[in-house]
Amino acid sequence: MTEADWSIWMAAAQAGDAQAYRRVLSEASAWLRRYFARRLPPGMIDDAVQDTLLAVHLKRHTYAPERPFGPWLAAIARYKWIDRLRHLRSAPTELLDDDVAVEGHEEQVTSAHALERLLAHLRPAQAEAIRLVKLQGFSIEEAAMRTGQSESLVKVNIHRGLARLGRMVREQADVE
């Protein structure tokens, strides 16, 4: 597509041709993405493109059809780019402390190890069903497909496995 095509489409859009308007906005969007990709952080590109397209829409009546569309679009994009830069400068920043506190993972590791020891006392089908559904978040249907068990058997294995785990925990608590 050439800039002359853009100008023709925009003139047609001003005359009420919705298809030409969609086409010019689509082409302008692709050009704007490239324009802002060289000038802004990646997280700001989509917003800048949308702001510019909105400005084009709101100011479309000011476009002079005898003039090229590209420079008109570039001028609007430049103003939106400057607005974004001003926003970056005025955005509050927070200094990060060099001493970042990191919590220990001892409790999680200990719990995971204890849980694996308990699951080792279950039948393999029960332990696998509990791991898939209760620990990894799979649905009953997904667990059934992964294990080759029927959905009802997965439910039974989970129920029986959890009941057995509960008994084992209660028995260990009584011993201690």
Tab-separated table of C-alpha atoms in Angstrom:
chain	number	residue	atom	x	y	z
A	1	MET	CA	0.000	0.000	0.000
A	2	THR	CA	1.230	3.474	-0.778
A	3	GLU	CA	0.674	6.758	0.958
A	4	ALA	CA	-1.457	7.793	-2.041
A	5	ASP	CA	-3.766	4.860	-1.252
A	6	TRP	CA	-4.074	6.115	2.330
A	7	SER	CA	-5.021	9.578	1.094
A	8	ILE	CA	-7.616	8.170	-1.303
A	9	TRP	CA	-9.102	5.942	1.412
A	10	MET	CA	-9.255	8.785	3.924
A	11	ALA	CA	-10.968	11.052	1.389
A	12	ALA	CA	-13.466	8.254	0.673
A	13	ALA	CA	-13.951	7.767	4.419
A	14	GLN	CA	-14.759	11.449	4.827
A	15	ALA	CA	-17.371	10.990	2.084
A	16	GLY	CA	-18.974	8.187	4.136
A	17	ASP	CA	-17.296	5.026	2.802
A	18	ALA	CA	-17.087	2.793	5.915
A	19	GLN	CA	-15.000	0.112	4.182
A	20	ALA	CA	-12.384	2.682	3.138
A	21	TYR	CA	-12.334	4.026	6.699
A	22	ARG	CA	-11.761	0.541	8.148
A	23	ARG	CA	-8.987	-0.019	5.635
A	24	VAL	CA	-7.184	3.260	6.370
A	25	LEU	CA	-7.437	2.658	10.128
A	26	SER	CA	-6.100	-0.874	9.713
A	27	GLU	CA	-3.129	0.321	7.666
A	28	ALA	CA	-2.556	3.229	10.039
A	29	SER	CA	-2.606	0.847	13.002
A	30	ALA	CA	0.149	-1.305	11.494
A	31	TRP	CA	2.242	1.807	10.715
A	32	LEU	CA	1.670	3.212	14.215
A	33	ARG	CA	2.819	-0.032	15.839
A	34	ARG	CA	6.114	0.206	13.986
A	35	TYR	CA	6.391	3.923	14.768
A	36	PHE	CA	5.841	3.508	18.512
A	37	ALA	CA	7.910	0.299	18.745
A	38	ARG	CA	11.007	2.374	17.994
A	39	ARG	CA	10.078	5.073	20.514
A	40	LEU	CA	8.287	3.591	23.527
A	41	PRO	CA	8.614	0.665	25.944
A	42	PRO	CA	6.720	-2.423	24.725
A	43	GLY	CA	4.055	-2.110	27.422
A	44	MET	CA	3.009	1.311	26.175
A	45	ILE	CA	2.731	0.591	22.449
A	46	ASP	CA	-0.877	-0.669	22.371
A	47	ASP	CA	-2.156	2.277	24.397
A	48	ALA	CA	-0.282	4.757	22.231
A	49	VAL	CA	-1.686	3.198	19.047
A	50	GLN	CA	-5.219	3.291	20.447
A	51	ASP	CA	-4.849	6.913	21.608
A	52	THR	CA	-3.588	7.921	18.181
A	53	LEU	CA	-6.366	6.081	16.327
A	54	LEU	CA	-8.913	7.736	18.595
A	55	ALA	CA	-7.383	11.145	17.846
A	56	VAL	CA	-7.514	10.356	14.104
A	57	HIS	CA	-11.168	9.454	14.481
A	58	LEU	CA	-12.000	12.588	16.451
A	59	LYS	CA	-10.019	14.882	14.129
A	60	ARG	CA	-10.854	13.190	10.812
A	61	HIS	CA	-12.907	16.221	9.752
A	62	THR	CA	-9.722	18.351	9.825
A	63	TYR	CA	-7.934	16.211	7.243
A	64	ALA	CA	-7.615	18.043	3.913
A	65	PRO	CA	-8.092	15.475	1.091
A	66	GLU	CA	-5.802	17.395	-1.279
A	67	ARG	CA	-2.892	16.849	1.119
A	68	PRO	CA	-1.062	13.565	1.835
A	69	PHE	CA	-2.451	11.471	4.692
A	70	GLY	CA	0.929	10.161	5.939
A	71	PRO	CA	2.313	13.450	7.294
A	72	TRP	CA	-1.059	14.246	8.883
A	73	LEU	CA	-1.032	10.870	10.670
A	74	ALA	CA	2.648	11.264	11.627
A	75	ALA	CA	1.948	14.657	13.211
A	76	ILE	CA	-0.823	13.195	15.374
A	77	ALA	CA	1.408	10.225	16.302
A	78	ARG	CA	4.226	12.594	17.255
A	79	TYR	CA	1.947	14.533	19.602
A	80	LYS	CA	0.734	11.306	21.196
A	81	TRP	CA	4.328	10.130	21.568
A	82	ILE	CA	5.247	13.373	23.334
A	83	ASP	CA	2.210	12.943	25.610
A	84	ARG	CA	3.454	9.463	26.527
A	85	LEU	CA	6.948	10.769	27.262
A	86	ARG	CA	5.499	13.461	29.523
A	87	HIS	CA	3.468	10.790	31.289
A	88	LEU	CA	6.626	8.710	31.835
A	89	ARG	CA	8.433	11.692	33.308
A	90	SER	CA	5.590	12.572	35.664
A	91	ALA	CA	4.866	8.996	36.714
A	92	PRO	CA	5.852	8.411	40.327
A	93	THR	CA	8.908	6.271	40.789
A	94	GLU	CA	9.904	4.315	43.819
A	95	LEU	CA	13.472	3.624	44.762
A	96	LEU	CA	14.101	0.016	45.582
A	97	ASP	CA	16.064	-0.880	48.651
A	98	ASP	CA	19.203	-2.911	48.033
A	99	ASP	CA	18.274	-5.244	50.875
A	100	VAL	CA	15.366	-7.267	49.548
A	101	ALA	CA	13.893	-9.573	52.135
A	102	VAL	CA	13.364	-13.072	50.820
A	103	GLU	CA	11.305	-15.471	52.844
A	104	GLY	CA	12.704	-18.900	53.460
A	105	HIS	CA	11.091	-21.870	51.789
A	106	GLU	CA	11.857	-24.278	54.599
A	107	GLU	CA	8.250	-24.690	55.699
A	108	GLN	CA	6.992	-25.328	52.155
A	109	VAL	CA	9.768	-27.800	51.435
A	110	THR	CA	9.149	-29.618	54.714
A	111	SER	CA	5.401	-29.756	54.056
A	112	ALA	CA	5.886	-31.007	50.506
A	113	HIS	CA	8.297	-33.680	51.696
A	114	ALA	CA	5.900	-34.800	54.457
A	115	LEU	CA	3.008	-34.916	51.974
A	116	GLU	CA	5.036	-37.033	49.539
A	117	ARG	CA	5.932	-39.452	52.367
A	118	LEU	CA	2.237	-39.778	53.230
A	119	LEU	CA	1.228	-40.268	49.578
A	120	ALA	CA	3.830	-43.045	49.292
A	121	HIS	CA	1.715	-45.106	51.736
A	122	LEU	CA	-1.318	-45.009	49.420
A	123	ARG	CA	-2.064	-47.239	46.502
A	124	PRO	CA	-0.413	-45.807	43.359
A	125	ALA	CA	-3.770	-45.090	41.666
A	126	GLN	CA	-4.997	-43.193	44.734
A	127	ALA	CA	-1.806	-41.152	45.078
A	128	GLU	CA	-1.783	-40.303	41.376
A	129	ALA	CA	-5.442	-39.195	41.415
A	130	ILE	CA	-4.836	-36.992	44.476
A	131	ARG	CA	-1.691	-35.462	42.948
A	132	LEU	CA	-3.435	-34.657	39.665
A	133	VAL	CA	-6.727	-33.287	41.012
A	134	LYS	CA	-5.952	-31.897	44.457
A	135	LEU	CA	-2.338	-30.775	44.049
A	136	GLN	CA	-1.939	-29.956	40.346
A	137	GLY	CA	-5.475	-28.660	39.749
A	138	PHE	CA	-6.593	-30.984	36.951
A	139	SER	CA	-10.291	-31.674	36.564
A	140	ILE	CA	-11.715	-35.146	37.211
A	141	GLU	CA	-12.160	-35.597	33.468
A	142	GLU	CA	-8.548	-34.596	32.734
A	143	ALA	CA	-7.227	-36.870	35.481
A	144	ALA	CA	-9.273	-39.755	34.082
A	145	MET	CA	-7.789	-39.226	30.622
A	146	ARG	CA	-4.234	-39.024	32.005
A	147	THR	CA	-4.533	-42.115	34.226
A	148	GLY	CA	-6.731	-44.262	32.025
A	149	GLN	CA	-9.243	-44.620	34.883
A	150	SER	CA	-12.924	-43.846	34.557
A	151	GLU	CA	-14.117	-40.562	36.056
A	152	SER	CA	-16.003	-42.391	38.788
A	153	LEU	CA	-12.910	-44.449	39.648
A	154	VAL	CA	-10.833	-41.248	39.917
A	155	LYS	CA	-13.422	-39.854	42.367
A	156	VAL	CA	-13.425	-43.074	44.391
A	157	ASN	CA	-9.607	-43.171	44.493
A	158	ILE	CA	-9.486	-39.558	45.688
A	159	HIS	CA	-12.138	-40.174	48.349
A	160	ARG	CA	-10.527	-43.358	49.644
A	161	GLY	CA	-7.009	-41.934	49.448
A	162	LEU	CA	-7.943	-38.784	51.393
A	163	ALA	CA	-9.787	-40.876	53.984
A	164	ARG	CA	-6.711	-43.072	54.431
A	165	LEU	CA	-4.430	-40.006	54.673
A	166	GLY	CA	-6.716	-38.588	57.367
A	167	ARG	CA	-6.518	-41.815	59.363
A	168	MET	CA	-2.730	-41.913	59.023
A	169	VAL	CA	-2.365	-38.320	60.242
A	170	ARG	CA	-4.696	-38.962	63.213
A	171	GLU	CA	-2.770	-42.131	64.136
A	172	GLN	CA	0.578	-40.295	64.001
A	173	ALA	CA	-0.854	-37.475	66.143
A	174	ASP	CA	-1.996	-40.033	68.746
A	175	VAL	CA	1.471	-41.611	68.847
A	176	GLU	CA	3.241	-38.272	69.344
